[in-house]
């Protein structure tokens, strides 16, 4: 697994430090997006600023993307290997009203709006809210 983690970091031109490897390992294991406070709980002895800088580095290199899901906390999830965070790579996110988890709906692209002349689409935040499949059971 360490080799896969290092390969992901190298593919995005990110120097593989111990903290970056550990954070990427945790992100890889997540089935849902994770907030900084949730990440902090997994690293009891890690400095909050170091974790934040690691997430920012990952985001700048398009290894992860951030999600404003309306919960009050920015959440982070892994990007697909081919992702460049351009509008055509944006996808819908789903916030479960019951458990509070945010899911990436990678097969549901964000609709491209038909903007007036002179306007250029660069980003969108598309969050659908409801009950996830785990909570419906």
PDB file of C-alpha atoms in Angstrom:
ATOM      1  CA  UNK A   1       0.000   0.000   0.000  1.00  0.00           C
ATOM      2  CA  UNK A   2       2.872   2.401   0.772  1.00  0.00           C
ATOM      3  CA  UNK A   3       4.079   2.072  -2.812  1.00  0.00           C
ATOM      4  CA  UNK A   4       0.599   2.985  -4.135  1.00  0.00           C
ATOM      5  CA  UNK A   5       0.474   6.012  -1.823  1.00  0.00           C
ATOM      6  CA  UNK A   6       3.925   7.178  -2.959  1.00  0.00           C
ATOM      7  CA  UNK A   7       2.921   6.668  -6.609  1.00  0.00           C
ATOM      8  CA  UNK A   8      -0.213   8.821  -6.155  1.00  0.00           C
ATOM      9  CA  UNK A   9       1.872  11.576  -4.555  1.00  0.00           C
ATOM     10  CA  UNK A  10       4.569  11.384  -7.241  1.00  0.00           C
ATOM     11  CA  UNK A  11       1.982  11.461 -10.059  1.00  0.00           C
ATOM     12  CA  UNK A  12       0.757  14.797  -8.705  1.00  0.00           C
ATOM     13  CA  UNK A  13       4.313  16.110  -8.130  1.00  0.00           C
ATOM     14  CA  UNK A  14       3.959  16.072  -4.348  1.00  0.00           C
ATOM     15  CA  UNK A  15       7.029  15.198  -2.291  1.00  0.00           C
ATOM     16  CA  UNK A  16       6.145  12.107  -0.201  1.00  0.00           C
ATOM     17  CA  UNK A  17       6.740  13.070   3.441  1.00  0.00           C
ATOM     18  CA  UNK A  18       5.656  10.850   6.337  1.00  0.00           C
ATOM     19  CA  UNK A  19       2.680  13.095   7.191  1.00  0.00           C
ATOM     20  CA  UNK A  20       1.534  13.326   3.576  1.00  0.00           C
ATOM     21  CA  UNK A  21       1.710   9.553   3.255  1.00  0.00           C
ATOM     22  CA  UNK A  22      -0.330   9.062   6.431  1.00  0.00           C
ATOM     23  CA  UNK A  23      -2.971  11.636   5.474  1.00  0.00           C
ATOM     24  CA  UNK A  24      -3.316  10.195   1.965  1.00  0.00           C
ATOM     25  CA  UNK A  25      -3.642   6.713   3.465  1.00  0.00           C
ATOM     26  CA  UNK A  26      -6.555   7.921   5.640  1.00  0.00           C
ATOM     27  CA  UNK A  27      -8.201   9.725   2.702  1.00  0.00           C
ATOM     28  CA  UNK A  28      -7.856   6.601   0.555  1.00  0.00           C
ATOM     29  CA  UNK A  29      -9.655   4.531   3.193  1.00  0.00           C
ATOM     30  CA  UNK A  30     -12.622   6.946   3.423  1.00  0.00           C
ATOM     31  CA  UNK A  31     -15.900   6.104   1.704  1.00  0.00           C
ATOM     32  CA  UNK A  32     -17.168   9.661   2.320  1.00  0.00           C
ATOM     33  CA  UNK A  33     -15.665  13.157   2.363  1.00  0.00           C
ATOM     34  CA  UNK A  34     -13.871  14.131   5.584  1.00  0.00           C
ATOM     35  CA  UNK A  35     -13.551  17.443   7.413  1.00  0.00           C
ATOM     36  CA  UNK A  36     -10.407  18.810   9.064  1.00  0.00           C
ATOM     37  CA  UNK A  37     -11.813  18.149  12.576  1.00  0.00           C
ATOM     38  CA  UNK A  38     -12.603  14.542  11.587  1.00  0.00           C
ATOM     39  CA  UNK A  39      -9.082  14.163  10.212  1.00  0.00           C
ATOM     40  CA  UNK A  40      -7.618  15.620  13.415  1.00  0.00           C
ATOM     41  CA  UNK A  41      -9.375  12.898  15.425  1.00  0.00           C
ATOM     42  CA  UNK A  42      -7.473  10.276  13.431  1.00  0.00           C
ATOM     43  CA  UNK A  43      -4.147  11.993  14.208  1.00  0.00           C
ATOM     44  CA  UNK A  44      -4.232  12.752  17.926  1.00  0.00           C
ATOM     45  CA  UNK A  45      -0.629  13.980  18.092  1.00  0.00           C
ATOM     46  CA  UNK A  46      -0.492  15.823  14.791  1.00  0.00           C
ATOM     47  CA  UNK A  47      -0.506  19.600  14.663  1.00  0.00           C
ATOM     48  CA  UNK A  48      -3.711  21.072  13.218  1.00  0.00           C
ATOM     49  CA  UNK A  49      -1.721  23.526  11.083  1.00  0.00           C
ATOM     50  CA  UNK A  50       0.332  20.677   9.591  1.00  0.00           C
ATOM     51  CA  UNK A  51      -2.814  18.750   8.676  1.00  0.00           C
ATOM     52  CA  UNK A  52      -4.354  21.883   7.153  1.00  0.00           C
ATOM     53  CA  UNK A  53      -1.206  22.607   5.110  1.00  0.00           C
ATOM     54  CA  UNK A  54      -1.158  18.988   3.923  1.00  0.00           C
ATOM     55  CA  UNK A  55      -4.769  19.254   2.744  1.00  0.00           C
ATOM     56  CA  UNK A  56      -4.034  22.583   1.016  1.00  0.00           C
ATOM     57  CA  UNK A  57      -1.007  21.068  -0.757  1.00  0.00           C
ATOM     58  CA  UNK A  58      -3.117  18.118  -1.897  1.00  0.00           C
ATOM     59  CA  UNK A  59      -5.802  20.490  -3.145  1.00  0.00           C
ATOM     60  CA  UNK A  60      -3.344  22.745  -4.999  1.00  0.00           C
ATOM     61  CA  UNK A  61      -1.993  19.660  -6.814  1.00  0.00           C
ATOM     62  CA  UNK A  62      -5.500  18.341  -7.605  1.00  0.00           C
ATOM     63  CA  UNK A  63      -5.103  15.218  -5.501  1.00  0.00           C
ATOM     64  CA  UNK A  64      -8.212  16.147  -3.480  1.00  0.00           C
ATOM     65  CA  UNK A  65     -11.130  18.521  -3.852  1.00  0.00           C
ATOM     66  CA  UNK A  66     -13.050  20.449  -1.226  1.00  0.00           C
ATOM     67  CA  UNK A  67     -16.796  20.395  -0.751  1.00  0.00           C
ATOM     68  CA  UNK A  68     -18.951  23.091   0.828  1.00  0.00           C
ATOM     69  CA  UNK A  69     -21.939  20.937   1.726  1.00  0.00           C
ATOM     70  CA  UNK A  70     -23.758  23.435   3.925  1.00  0.00           C
ATOM     71  CA  UNK A  71     -22.844  21.595   7.145  1.00  0.00           C
ATOM     72  CA  UNK A  72     -20.524  24.385   8.294  1.00  0.00           C
ATOM     73  CA  UNK A  73     -17.321  22.386   7.752  1.00  0.00           C
ATOM     74  CA  UNK A  74     -15.367  22.211   4.534  1.00  0.00           C
ATOM     75  CA  UNK A  75     -14.941  18.544   3.582  1.00  0.00           C
ATOM     76  CA  UNK A  76     -12.275  16.900   1.447  1.00  0.00           C
ATOM     77  CA  UNK A  77     -12.313  13.884  -0.864  1.00  0.00           C
ATOM     78  CA  UNK A  78      -9.881  12.259  -3.281  1.00  0.00           C
ATOM     79  CA  UNK A  79     -10.009  13.266  -6.905  1.00  0.00           C
ATOM     80  CA  UNK A  80      -9.920  10.737  -9.704  1.00  0.00           C
ATOM     81  CA  UNK A  81      -6.408  10.170 -11.082  1.00  0.00           C
ATOM     82  CA  UNK A  82      -7.241  12.035 -14.317  1.00  0.00           C
ATOM     83  CA  UNK A  83      -8.914  14.985 -12.563  1.00  0.00           C
ATOM     84  CA  UNK A  84      -7.646  18.512 -13.161  1.00  0.00           C
ATOM     85  CA  UNK A  85     -10.537  20.133 -11.251  1.00  0.00           C
ATOM     86  CA  UNK A  86     -11.767  21.768 -14.450  1.00  0.00           C
ATOM     87  CA  UNK A  87     -15.526  22.341 -14.856  1.00  0.00           C
ATOM     88  CA  UNK A  88     -15.931  19.144 -16.909  1.00  0.00           C
ATOM     89  CA  UNK A  89     -14.591  17.107 -13.943  1.00  0.00           C
ATOM     90  CA  UNK A  90     -17.042  18.528 -11.397  1.00  0.00           C
ATOM     91  CA  UNK A  91     -19.561  16.098  -9.930  1.00  0.00           C
ATOM     92  CA  UNK A  92     -22.570  16.207  -7.633  1.00  0.00           C
ATOM     93  CA  UNK A  93     -22.202  15.642  -3.881  1.00  0.00           C
ATOM     94  CA  UNK A  94     -24.815  14.129  -1.578  1.00  0.00           C
ATOM     95  CA  UNK A  95     -25.249  15.166   2.074  1.00  0.00           C
ATOM     96  CA  UNK A  96     -27.207  12.718   4.204  1.00  0.00           C
ATOM     97  CA  UNK A  97     -29.611  14.549   6.512  1.00  0.00           C
ATOM     98  CA  UNK A  98     -29.556  11.624   8.948  1.00  0.00           C
ATOM     99  CA  UNK A  99     -25.871  10.675   9.434  1.00  0.00           C
ATOM    100  CA  UNK A 100     -24.314  13.921   8.159  1.00  0.00           C
ATOM    101  CA  UNK A 101     -21.916  12.178   5.749  1.00  0.00           C
ATOM    102  CA  UNK A 102     -21.079  13.680   2.377  1.00  0.00           C
ATOM    103  CA  UNK A 103     -20.686  11.390  -0.619  1.00  0.00           C
ATOM    104  CA  UNK A 104     -19.106  12.064  -4.014  1.00  0.00           C
ATOM    105  CA  UNK A 105     -21.486  11.121  -6.815  1.00  0.00           C
ATOM    106  CA  UNK A 106     -18.695  10.754  -9.361  1.00  0.00           C
ATOM    107  CA  UNK A 107     -21.039   9.428 -12.064  1.00  0.00           C
ATOM    108  CA  UNK A 108     -23.282  12.515 -11.833  1.00  0.00           C
ATOM    109  CA  UNK A 109     -21.612  15.507 -13.512  1.00  0.00           C
ATOM    110  CA  UNK A 110     -22.555  19.022 -12.463  1.00  0.00           C
ATOM    111  CA  UNK A 111     -24.806  20.494 -15.175  1.00  0.00           C
ATOM    112  CA  UNK A 112     -23.073  23.188 -17.219  1.00  0.00           C
ATOM    113  CA  UNK A 113     -25.171  26.380 -17.060  1.00  0.00           C
ATOM    114  CA  UNK A 114     -25.968  28.317 -20.216  1.00  0.00           C
ATOM    115  CA  UNK A 115     -24.524  31.675 -19.194  1.00  0.00           C
ATOM    116  CA  UNK A 116     -25.049  35.003 -20.984  1.00  0.00           C
ATOM    117  CA  UNK A 117     -22.369  36.310 -23.350  1.00  0.00           C
ATOM    118  CA  UNK A 118     -19.304  37.581 -21.522  1.00  0.00           C
ATOM    119  CA  UNK A 119     -19.680  35.165 -18.586  1.00  0.00           C
ATOM    120  CA  UNK A 120     -17.393  32.171 -18.150  1.00  0.00           C
ATOM    121  CA  UNK A 121     -18.169  29.119 -16.017  1.00  0.00           C
ATOM    122  CA  UNK A 122     -15.236  27.999 -13.823  1.00  0.00           C
ATOM    123  CA  UNK A 123     -16.696  26.250 -10.786  1.00  0.00           C
ATOM    124  CA  UNK A 124     -19.901  25.173  -9.084  1.00  0.00           C
ATOM    125  CA  UNK A 125     -20.961  23.608  -5.820  1.00  0.00           C
ATOM    126  CA  UNK A 126     -23.811  21.165  -6.369  1.00  0.00           C
ATOM    127  CA  UNK A 127     -25.038  19.398  -3.221  1.00  0.00           C
ATOM    128  CA  UNK A 128     -28.108  17.173  -3.099  1.00  0.00           C
ATOM    129  CA  UNK A 129     -29.542  16.482   0.378  1.00  0.00           C
ATOM    130  CA  UNK A 130     -31.565  13.503   1.511  1.00  0.00           C
ATOM    131  CA  UNK A 131     -31.129  10.097   3.156  1.00  0.00           C
ATOM    132  CA  UNK A 132     -28.193   7.889   2.115  1.00  0.00           C
ATOM    133  CA  UNK A 133     -28.530   4.184   1.344  1.00  0.00           C
ATOM    134  CA  UNK A 134     -26.899   3.212   4.670  1.00  0.00           C
ATOM    135  CA  UNK A 135     -29.432   5.203   6.688  1.00  0.00           C
ATOM    136  CA  UNK A 136     -32.431   3.942   4.691  1.00  0.00           C
ATOM    137  CA  UNK A 137     -31.788   0.358   5.865  1.00  0.00           C
TER     138      UNK A 137
END
